[in-house]
Coordinates of C-alpha atoms in Angstrom, one line a residue:
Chain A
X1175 CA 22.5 -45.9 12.7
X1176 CA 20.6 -43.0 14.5
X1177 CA 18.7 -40.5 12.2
X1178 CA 19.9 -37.0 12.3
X1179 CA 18.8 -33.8 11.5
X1180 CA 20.2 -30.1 11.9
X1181 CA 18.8 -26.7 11.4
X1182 CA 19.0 -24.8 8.3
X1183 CA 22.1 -22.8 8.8
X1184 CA 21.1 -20.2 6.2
X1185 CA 18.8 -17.5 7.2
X1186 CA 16.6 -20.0 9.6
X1187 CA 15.8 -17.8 12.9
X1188 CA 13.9 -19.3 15.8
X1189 CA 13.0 -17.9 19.4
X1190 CA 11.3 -20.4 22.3
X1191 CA 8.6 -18.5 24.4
X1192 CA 7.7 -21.7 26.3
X1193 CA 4.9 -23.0 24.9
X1194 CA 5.4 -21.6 21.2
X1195 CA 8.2 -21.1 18.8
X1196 CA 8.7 -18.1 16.3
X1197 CA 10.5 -19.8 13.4
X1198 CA 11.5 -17.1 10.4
X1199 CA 12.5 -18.5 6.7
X1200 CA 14.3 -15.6 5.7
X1201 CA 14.9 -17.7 2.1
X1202 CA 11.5 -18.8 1.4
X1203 CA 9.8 -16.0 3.0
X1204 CA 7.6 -18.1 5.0
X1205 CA 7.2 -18.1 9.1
X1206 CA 5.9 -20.8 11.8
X1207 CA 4.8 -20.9 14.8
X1208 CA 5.2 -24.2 16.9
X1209 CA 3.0 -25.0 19.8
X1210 CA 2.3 -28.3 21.3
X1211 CA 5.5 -30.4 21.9
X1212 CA 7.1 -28.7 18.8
X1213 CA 9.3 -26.3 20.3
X1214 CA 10.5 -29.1 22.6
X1215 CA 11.1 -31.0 19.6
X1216 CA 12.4 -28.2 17.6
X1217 CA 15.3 -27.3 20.5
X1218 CA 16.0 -31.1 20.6
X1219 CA 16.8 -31.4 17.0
X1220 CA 18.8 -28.0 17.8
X1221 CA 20.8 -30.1 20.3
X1222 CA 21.2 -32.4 18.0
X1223 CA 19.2 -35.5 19.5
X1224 CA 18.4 -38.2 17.0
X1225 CA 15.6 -38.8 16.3
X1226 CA 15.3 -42.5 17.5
X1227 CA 16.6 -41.2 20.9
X1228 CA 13.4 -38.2 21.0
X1229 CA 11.3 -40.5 20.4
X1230 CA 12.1 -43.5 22.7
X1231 CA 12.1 -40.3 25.4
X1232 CA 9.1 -38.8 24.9
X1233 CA 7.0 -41.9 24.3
X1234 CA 8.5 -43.1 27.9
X1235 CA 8.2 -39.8 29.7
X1236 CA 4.5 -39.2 28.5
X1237 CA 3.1 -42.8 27.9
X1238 CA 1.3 -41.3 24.7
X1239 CA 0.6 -44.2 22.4
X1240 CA 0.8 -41.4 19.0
X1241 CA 4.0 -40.0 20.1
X1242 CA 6.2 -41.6 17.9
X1243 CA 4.0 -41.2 15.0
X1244 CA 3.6 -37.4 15.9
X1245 CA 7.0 -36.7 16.1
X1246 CA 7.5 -38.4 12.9
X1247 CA 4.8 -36.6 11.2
X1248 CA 6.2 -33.7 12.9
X1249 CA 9.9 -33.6 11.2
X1250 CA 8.6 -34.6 7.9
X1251 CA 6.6 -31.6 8.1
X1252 CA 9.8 -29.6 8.8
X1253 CA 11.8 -31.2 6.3
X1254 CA 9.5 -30.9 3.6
X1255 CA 9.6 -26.9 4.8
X1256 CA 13.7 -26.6 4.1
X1257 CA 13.6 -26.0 7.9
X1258 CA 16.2 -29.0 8.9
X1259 CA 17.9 -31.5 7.3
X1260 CA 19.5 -34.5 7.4
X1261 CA 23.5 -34.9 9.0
X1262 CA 26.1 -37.0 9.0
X1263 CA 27.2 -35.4 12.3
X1264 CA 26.3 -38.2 14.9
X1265 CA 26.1 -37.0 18.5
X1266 CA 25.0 -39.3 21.5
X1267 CA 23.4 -36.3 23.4
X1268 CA 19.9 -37.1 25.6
X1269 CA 16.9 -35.6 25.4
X1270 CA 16.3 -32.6 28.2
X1271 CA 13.6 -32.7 29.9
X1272 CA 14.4 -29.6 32.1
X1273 CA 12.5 -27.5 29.7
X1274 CA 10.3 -29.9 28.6
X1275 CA 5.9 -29.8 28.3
X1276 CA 4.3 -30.9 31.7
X1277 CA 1.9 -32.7 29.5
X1278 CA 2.1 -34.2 26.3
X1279 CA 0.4 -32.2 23.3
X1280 CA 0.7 -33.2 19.7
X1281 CA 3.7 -31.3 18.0
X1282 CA 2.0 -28.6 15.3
X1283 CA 3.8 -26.7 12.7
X1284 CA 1.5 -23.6 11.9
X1285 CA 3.1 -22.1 8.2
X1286 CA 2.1 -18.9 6.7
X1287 CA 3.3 -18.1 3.2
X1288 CA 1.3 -14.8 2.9
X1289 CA 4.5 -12.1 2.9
X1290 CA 6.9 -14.1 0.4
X1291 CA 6.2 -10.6 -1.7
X1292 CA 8.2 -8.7 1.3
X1293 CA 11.3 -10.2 0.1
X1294 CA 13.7 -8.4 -1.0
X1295 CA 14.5 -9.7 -4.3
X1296 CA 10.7 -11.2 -4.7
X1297 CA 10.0 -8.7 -7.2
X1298 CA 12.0 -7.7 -9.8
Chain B
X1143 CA 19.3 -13.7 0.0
X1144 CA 22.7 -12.4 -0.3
X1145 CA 25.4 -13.7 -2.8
X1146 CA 29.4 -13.1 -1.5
X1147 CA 32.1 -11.6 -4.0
X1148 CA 36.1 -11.4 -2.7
X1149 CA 36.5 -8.2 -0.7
X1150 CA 40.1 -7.4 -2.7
X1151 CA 37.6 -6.4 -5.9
X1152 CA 35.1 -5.0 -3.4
X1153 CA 37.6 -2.4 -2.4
X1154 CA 38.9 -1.4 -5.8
X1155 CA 35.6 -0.4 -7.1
X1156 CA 34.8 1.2 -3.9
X1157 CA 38.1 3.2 -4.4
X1158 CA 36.8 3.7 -8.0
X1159 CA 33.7 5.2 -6.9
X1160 CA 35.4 7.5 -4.3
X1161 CA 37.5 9.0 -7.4
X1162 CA 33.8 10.1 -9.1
X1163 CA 32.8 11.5 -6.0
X1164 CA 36.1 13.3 -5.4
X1165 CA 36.0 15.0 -9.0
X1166 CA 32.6 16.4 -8.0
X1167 CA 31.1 19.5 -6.0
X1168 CA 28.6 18.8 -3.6
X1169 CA 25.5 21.0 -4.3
X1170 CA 23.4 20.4 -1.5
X1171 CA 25.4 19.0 1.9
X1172 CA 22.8 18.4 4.6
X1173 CA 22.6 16.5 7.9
X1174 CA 20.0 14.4 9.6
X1175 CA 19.8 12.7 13.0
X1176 CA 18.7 9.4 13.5
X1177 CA 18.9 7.8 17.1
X1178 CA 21.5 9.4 18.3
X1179 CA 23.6 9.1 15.2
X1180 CA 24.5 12.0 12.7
X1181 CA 24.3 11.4 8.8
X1182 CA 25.6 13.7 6.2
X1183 CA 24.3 13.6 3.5
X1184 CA 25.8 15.1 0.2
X1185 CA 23.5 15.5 -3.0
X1186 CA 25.2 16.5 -6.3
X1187 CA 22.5 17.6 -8.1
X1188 CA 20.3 20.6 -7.0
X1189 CA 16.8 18.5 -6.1
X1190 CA 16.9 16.6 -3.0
X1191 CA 13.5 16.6 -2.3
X1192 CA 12.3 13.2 -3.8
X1193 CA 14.9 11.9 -0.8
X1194 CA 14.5 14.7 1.6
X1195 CA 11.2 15.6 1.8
X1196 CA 10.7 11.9 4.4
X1197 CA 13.1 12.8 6.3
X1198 CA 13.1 16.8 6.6
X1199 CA 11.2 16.5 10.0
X1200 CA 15.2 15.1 11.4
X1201 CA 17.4 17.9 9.7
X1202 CA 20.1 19.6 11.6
X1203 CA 20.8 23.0 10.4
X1204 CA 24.5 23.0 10.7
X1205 CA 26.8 20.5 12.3
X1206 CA 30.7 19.9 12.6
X1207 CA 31.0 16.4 12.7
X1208 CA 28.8 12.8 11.6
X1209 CA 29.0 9.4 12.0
X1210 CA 28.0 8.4 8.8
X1211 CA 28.0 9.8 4.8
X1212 CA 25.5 9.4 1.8
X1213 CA 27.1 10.5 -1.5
X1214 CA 23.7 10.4 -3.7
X1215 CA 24.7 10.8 -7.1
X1216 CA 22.3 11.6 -10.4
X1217 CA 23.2 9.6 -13.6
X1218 CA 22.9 12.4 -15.7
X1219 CA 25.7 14.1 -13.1
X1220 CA 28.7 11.1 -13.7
X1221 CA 28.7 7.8 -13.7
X1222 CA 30.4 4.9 -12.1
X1223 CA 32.3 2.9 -13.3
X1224 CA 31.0 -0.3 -14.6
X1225 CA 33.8 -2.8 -14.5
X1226 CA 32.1 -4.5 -10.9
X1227 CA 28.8 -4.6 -12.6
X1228 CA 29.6 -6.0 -15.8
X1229 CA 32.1 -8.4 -14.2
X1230 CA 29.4 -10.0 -11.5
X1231 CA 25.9 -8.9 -13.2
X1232 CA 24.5 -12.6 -13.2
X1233 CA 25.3 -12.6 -9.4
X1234 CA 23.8 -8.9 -8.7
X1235 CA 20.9 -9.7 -10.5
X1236 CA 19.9 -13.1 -9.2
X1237 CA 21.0 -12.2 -5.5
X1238 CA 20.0 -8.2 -4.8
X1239 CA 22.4 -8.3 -2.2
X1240 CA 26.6 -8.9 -2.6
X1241 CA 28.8 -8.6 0.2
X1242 CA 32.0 -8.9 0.7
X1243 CA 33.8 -11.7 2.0
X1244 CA 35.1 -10.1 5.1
X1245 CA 31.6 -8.7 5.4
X1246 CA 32.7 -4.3 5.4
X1247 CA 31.2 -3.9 2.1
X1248 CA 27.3 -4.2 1.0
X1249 CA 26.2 -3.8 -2.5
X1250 CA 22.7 -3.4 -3.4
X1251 CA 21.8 -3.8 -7.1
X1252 CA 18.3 -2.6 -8.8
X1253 CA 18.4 -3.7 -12.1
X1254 CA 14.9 -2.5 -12.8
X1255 CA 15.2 1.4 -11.6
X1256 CA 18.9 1.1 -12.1
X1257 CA 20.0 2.5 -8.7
X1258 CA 23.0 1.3 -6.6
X1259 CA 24.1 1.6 -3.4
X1260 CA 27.0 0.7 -2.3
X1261 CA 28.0 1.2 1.3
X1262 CA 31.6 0.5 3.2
X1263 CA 31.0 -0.3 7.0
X1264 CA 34.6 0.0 8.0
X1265 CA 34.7 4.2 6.8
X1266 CA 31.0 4.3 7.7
X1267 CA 29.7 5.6 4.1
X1268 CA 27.7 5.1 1.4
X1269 CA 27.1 6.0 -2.5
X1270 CA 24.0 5.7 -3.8
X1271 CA 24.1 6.6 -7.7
X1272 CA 20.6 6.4 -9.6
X1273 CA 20.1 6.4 -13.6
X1274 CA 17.4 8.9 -13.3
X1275 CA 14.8 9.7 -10.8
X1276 CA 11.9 9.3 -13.2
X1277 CA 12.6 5.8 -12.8
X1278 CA 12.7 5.4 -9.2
X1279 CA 9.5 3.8 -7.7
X1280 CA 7.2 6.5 -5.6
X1281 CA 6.9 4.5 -2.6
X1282 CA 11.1 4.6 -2.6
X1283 CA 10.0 8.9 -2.0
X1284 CA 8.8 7.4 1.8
X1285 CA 11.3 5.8 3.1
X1286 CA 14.8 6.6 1.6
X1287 CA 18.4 5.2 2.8
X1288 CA 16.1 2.3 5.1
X1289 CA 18.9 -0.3 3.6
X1290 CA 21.7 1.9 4.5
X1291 CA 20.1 2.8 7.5
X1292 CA 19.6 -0.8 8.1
X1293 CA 23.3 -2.2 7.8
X1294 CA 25.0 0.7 9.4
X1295 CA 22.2 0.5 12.4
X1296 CA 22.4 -3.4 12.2
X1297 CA 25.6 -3.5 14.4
X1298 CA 24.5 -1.5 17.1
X1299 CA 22.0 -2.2 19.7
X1300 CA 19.6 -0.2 17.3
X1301 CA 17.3 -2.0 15.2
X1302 CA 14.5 -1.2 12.3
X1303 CA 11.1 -2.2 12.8
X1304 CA 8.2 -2.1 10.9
X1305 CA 5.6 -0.4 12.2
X1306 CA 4.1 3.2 13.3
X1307 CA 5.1 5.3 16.7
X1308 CA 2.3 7.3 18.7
X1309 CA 2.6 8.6 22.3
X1310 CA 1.7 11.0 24.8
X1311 CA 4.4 13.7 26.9
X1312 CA 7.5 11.5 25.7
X1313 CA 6.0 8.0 26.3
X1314 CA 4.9 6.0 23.3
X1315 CA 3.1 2.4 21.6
X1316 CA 4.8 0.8 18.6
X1317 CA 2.0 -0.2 16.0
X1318 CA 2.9 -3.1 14.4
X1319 CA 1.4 -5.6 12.1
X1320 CA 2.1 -6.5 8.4
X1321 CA 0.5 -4.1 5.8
X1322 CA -3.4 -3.7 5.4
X1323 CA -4.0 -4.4 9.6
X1324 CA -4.7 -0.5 10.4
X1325 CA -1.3 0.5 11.6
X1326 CA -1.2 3.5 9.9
X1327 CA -5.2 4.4 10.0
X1328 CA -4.4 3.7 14.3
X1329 CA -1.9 6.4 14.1
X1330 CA -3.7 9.0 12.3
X1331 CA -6.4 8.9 13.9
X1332 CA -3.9 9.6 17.2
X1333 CA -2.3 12.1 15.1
X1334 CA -5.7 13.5 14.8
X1335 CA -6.5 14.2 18.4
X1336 CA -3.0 16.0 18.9
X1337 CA -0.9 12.9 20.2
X1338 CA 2.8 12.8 19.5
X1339 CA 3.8 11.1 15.7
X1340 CA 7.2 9.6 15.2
X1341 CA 6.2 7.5 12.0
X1342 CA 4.9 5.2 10.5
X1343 CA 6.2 2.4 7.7
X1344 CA 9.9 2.1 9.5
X1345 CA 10.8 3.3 13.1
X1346 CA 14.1 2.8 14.9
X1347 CA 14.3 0.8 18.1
X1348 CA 17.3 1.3 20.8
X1349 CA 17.1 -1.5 22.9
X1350 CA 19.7 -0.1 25.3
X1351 CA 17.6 2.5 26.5
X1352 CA 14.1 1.2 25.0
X1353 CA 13.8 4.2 22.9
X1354 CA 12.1 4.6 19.3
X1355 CA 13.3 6.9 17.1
X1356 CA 11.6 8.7 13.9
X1357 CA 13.1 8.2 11.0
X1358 CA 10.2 9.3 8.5
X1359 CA 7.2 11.6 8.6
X1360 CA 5.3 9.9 6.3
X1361 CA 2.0 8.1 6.4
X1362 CA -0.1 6.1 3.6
X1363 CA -3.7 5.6 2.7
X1364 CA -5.9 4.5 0.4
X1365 CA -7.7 7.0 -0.8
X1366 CA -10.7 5.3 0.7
X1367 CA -9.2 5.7 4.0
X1368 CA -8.2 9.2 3.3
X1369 CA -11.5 10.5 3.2
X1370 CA -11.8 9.8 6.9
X1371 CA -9.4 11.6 7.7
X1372 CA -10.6 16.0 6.8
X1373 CA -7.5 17.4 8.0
X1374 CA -5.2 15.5 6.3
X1375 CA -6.3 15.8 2.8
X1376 CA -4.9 19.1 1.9
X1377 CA -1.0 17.6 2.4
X1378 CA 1.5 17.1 0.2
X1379 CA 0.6 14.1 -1.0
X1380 CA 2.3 11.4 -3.7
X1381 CA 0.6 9.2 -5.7
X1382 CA 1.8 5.9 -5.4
X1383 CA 0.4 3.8 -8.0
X1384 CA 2.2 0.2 -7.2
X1385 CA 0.6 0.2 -3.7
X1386 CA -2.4 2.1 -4.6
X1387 CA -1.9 3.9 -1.4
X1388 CA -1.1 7.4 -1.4
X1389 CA 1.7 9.4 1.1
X1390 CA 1.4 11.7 3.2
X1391 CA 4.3 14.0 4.5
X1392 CA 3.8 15.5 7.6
X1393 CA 6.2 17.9 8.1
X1394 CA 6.2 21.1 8.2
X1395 CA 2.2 20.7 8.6
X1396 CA 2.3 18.7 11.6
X1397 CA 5.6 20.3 13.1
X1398 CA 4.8 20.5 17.1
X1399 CA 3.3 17.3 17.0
X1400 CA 6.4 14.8 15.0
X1401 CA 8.6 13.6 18.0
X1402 CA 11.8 12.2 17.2
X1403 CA 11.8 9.9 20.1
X1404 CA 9.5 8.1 22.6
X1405 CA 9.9 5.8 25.3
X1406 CA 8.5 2.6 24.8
X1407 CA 5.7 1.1 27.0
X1408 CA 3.9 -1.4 24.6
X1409 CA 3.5 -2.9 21.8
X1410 CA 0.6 -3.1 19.8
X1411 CA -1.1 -4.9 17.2
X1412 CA -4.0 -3.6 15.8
X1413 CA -7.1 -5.8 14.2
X1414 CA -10.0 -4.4 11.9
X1415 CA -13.1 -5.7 12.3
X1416 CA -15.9 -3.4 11.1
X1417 CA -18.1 -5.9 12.9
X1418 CA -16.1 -4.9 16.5
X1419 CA -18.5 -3.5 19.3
X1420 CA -15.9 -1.5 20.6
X1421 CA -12.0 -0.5 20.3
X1422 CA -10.1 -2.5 22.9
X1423 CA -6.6 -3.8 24.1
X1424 CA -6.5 -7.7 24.6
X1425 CA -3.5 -9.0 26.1
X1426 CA -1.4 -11.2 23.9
X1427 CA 1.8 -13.3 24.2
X1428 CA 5.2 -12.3 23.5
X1429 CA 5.2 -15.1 21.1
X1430 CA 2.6 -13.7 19.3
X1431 CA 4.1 -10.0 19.4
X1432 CA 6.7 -11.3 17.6
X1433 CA 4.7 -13.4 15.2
X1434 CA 3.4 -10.1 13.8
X1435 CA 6.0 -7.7 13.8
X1436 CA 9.5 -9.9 13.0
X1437 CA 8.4 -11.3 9.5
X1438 CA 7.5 -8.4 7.5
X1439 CA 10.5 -6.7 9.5
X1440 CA 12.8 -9.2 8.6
X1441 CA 12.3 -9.7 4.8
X1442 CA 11.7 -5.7 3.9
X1443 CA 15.1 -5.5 5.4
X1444 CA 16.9 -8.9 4.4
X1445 CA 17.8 -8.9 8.3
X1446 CA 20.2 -11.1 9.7
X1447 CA 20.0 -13.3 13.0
X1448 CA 20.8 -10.3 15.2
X1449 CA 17.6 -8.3 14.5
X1450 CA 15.4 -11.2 14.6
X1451 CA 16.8 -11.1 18.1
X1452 CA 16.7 -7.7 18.7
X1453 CA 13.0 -8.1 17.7
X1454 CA 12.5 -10.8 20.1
X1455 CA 14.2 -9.3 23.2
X1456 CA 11.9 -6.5 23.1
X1457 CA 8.8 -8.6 22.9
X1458 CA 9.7 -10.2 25.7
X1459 CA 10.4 -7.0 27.6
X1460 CA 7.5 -4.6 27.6
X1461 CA 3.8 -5.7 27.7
X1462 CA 2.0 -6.6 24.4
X1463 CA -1.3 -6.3 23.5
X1464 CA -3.7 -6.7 20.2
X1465 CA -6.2 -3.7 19.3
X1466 CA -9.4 -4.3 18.0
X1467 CA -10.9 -1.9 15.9
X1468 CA -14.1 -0.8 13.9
X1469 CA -14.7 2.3 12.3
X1470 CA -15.0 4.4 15.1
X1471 CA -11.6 6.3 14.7
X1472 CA -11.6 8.3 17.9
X1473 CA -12.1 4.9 20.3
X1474 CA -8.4 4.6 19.0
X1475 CA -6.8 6.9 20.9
X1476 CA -9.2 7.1 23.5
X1477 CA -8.4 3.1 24.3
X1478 CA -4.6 3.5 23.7
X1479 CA -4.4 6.1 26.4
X1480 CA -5.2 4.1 28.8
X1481 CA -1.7 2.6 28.8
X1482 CA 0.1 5.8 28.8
X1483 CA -1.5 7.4 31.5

């Protein structure tokens, strides 16, 4: 069976500029920014591509022998962030490529923890 | 993040408070204009100034009609029932934020200063009831009603954001950045050399029109950066001894120059370096526009998805810059001007 993941429903904001991501963790108080393939990756999982199926497509599309680790390395990085997480909810749906990186780049999760204070709630 | 309580209990305590306000005489009924929206604002007590004196740069002398109400309400005045409180403390207290489950009503809970407000977006109007001002927080004295201000502005094409407002003959720069970049030292020293001032700490954006609007006339320093500053030293100030910054109210003393709204042409982030040659404007992405202004926007506020988006739209729309900065204060103005001429 196909891994899954899905977007943190609760309070997880993210906007694609192209070649970065702004991801907000309204919960944690913490906020990302994704360059390299990670916003590609990062709209995939959106789209709910397993992972098996991202990783077979970029490794083919870019013939870059780290891929699969990097994408790997990649997700665990977001999962350990409360940023996605596993589903049951299988879908068969591709990778597209329409928006994809002309060039493969290693996916990089940037995190900055410095205003968890601005949270409302933070301090009591 | 915010905890969700059945809007049939919701609506009998808001019903409950109404009765308290109802059985009381308004002693002070003023009126304020933010965007294009009017807010009355009814006081039952005889000092306002501690949530007045922000905002006295927006008051309307008279007016008919408003879109929204404030009830504020001293402790030593009435008090509100306590039935909702007792009944869902551990959730108030745990969460800051309950709504209700068909999302009209927003309860705000401050255990610490013992202040509530509780607003009802379906009648557009809010009660905020407080124990006693001696134990609200000074900073609270610079930026009053931003939650209500917040929700009811929330489901509009109006958004808060985080930053300062500067500009020239009706055309403006949002300075933004999270706290310590220089926002607020970049706007003073504008403020300085007679630019336009429509605030600094919260601003509101219209995206409609890409307007910002002033919602306070406040500023904060250090003391160590008030002493570059001559002119501004002999203000009203506050002490504000959790942010060892102190405020600054601008109004009446800076009258001509506080603008209640600018159009936007950039936005900009400011850096201090001491080490900087020179102040300059360095193009930046929209990406990273957004990087510094929607975090510190989003959690002050306990946003929800449509601000973040709000926040991004505009980024996206107008051209963004970073200012670098050294200890030269008049280079500020001097460089932002080149994007308003």
């Amino acid at each position: 069976m196909s891994t899954q993941y899905e977007i943190a429903n609760e309070g997880v904001y993210s906007e694609n500029f192209g070649d970065e991501s702004v991801v907000v963790n309204m919960k944690a108080g913490n906020y990302y920014s994704l360059t390299g393939m990670a916003s590609y990756i990062w709209d995939s999982l959106s789209a709910h591509v397993s992972v098996e199926a991202l990783e077979n497509a970029i490794a083919k599309r870019y013939h870059a022998p780290t891929a699969k680790a990097d994408v790997r390395h990649f997700i665990k990085e977001l999962v350990n962030e409360k940023l996605i997480h596993p589903t049951l909810n299988h879908s068969n749906a591709d990778s597209d490529f329409s928006l994809a990186p002309a060039a493969y780049s290693v996916p990089l999760l940037r995190v900055f923890k410095d205003l968890q204070e601005y949270v409302i709630g933070s301090v009591s | 993040m915010q905890a969700i309580i059945d809007s049939t209990l919701f609506e009998q305590w808001w019903l409950d408070c109404l009765n308290v306000t109802q059985a009381l005489t308004a002693q002070q009924k003023k009126y304020y204009h933010f965007g294009e929206a009017i807010f009355a604002i009814h006081f039952y007590h005889d000092d306002s100034c501690f949530f007045t004196q922000a905002i006295a740069h927006v008051e309307l002398t008279v007016n008919d009609t408003h879109d929204f109400q404030i009830d504020v309400i001293d402790g030593s005045i009435a008090k509100l029932p306590t039935w909702f409180i007792t009944q869902h403390l551990t959730t108030l207290i745990s969460h800051h934020f309950t709504v209700s489950d068909n999302q009209r009503f927003i309860l705000h809970y401050q255990k610490n200063t013992q202040v509530i407000q509780f607003i009802d977006l379906a009648s557009n109007r809010a009660v905020v009831w407080y124990a006693a001002l001696s134990l609200l927080p000074a900073w609270e004295r610079s930026f009053p009603f931003r939650q209500i201000l917040h929700h009811y502005f929330e489901n509009t094409d109006y958004c808060l954001i985080h930053g300062a407002a500067v500009g020239i003959k009706g055309q403006g720069v949002l300075l933004t950045a999270k706290g310590g970049s220089g926002k607020s030292t970049a706007a003073l020293a504008c403020l300085s050399k007679a630019w336009l001032y429509a605030g600094d700490d919260f601003v509101l954006y219209q995206t409609k029109t890409n307007t910002l609007y002033s919602l306070y006339n406040v500023a904060k320093l250090t003391p160590q950066q008030l002493t570059r500053f001559n002119g501004l030293q002999a203000l009203s100030i506050a002490i504000d001894n959790d942010m060892d910054k102190q405020q600054l109210f601008l109004y009446p003393p800076y009258q001509s120059q506080l603008i209640r709204k600018l159009t936007l042409t950039a936005i900009i982030v400011p850096r201090y370096e001491a080490s900087t040659e020179m102040c300059q404007l360095i193009p930046i992405t929209a990406a990273h526009a957004l990087f510094c202004m929607a975090p510190s926007t989003l959690f002050l506020l306990n946003a929800k998805q449509d601000s973040f988006n709000k926040l991004a739209h505009l980024c996206k729309s107008i051209p963004t810059y970073q200012l670098n900065t050294n200890d030269q204060l008049d280079g500020i103005p001097l460089t932002l001007q080149t994007l308003l001429n």
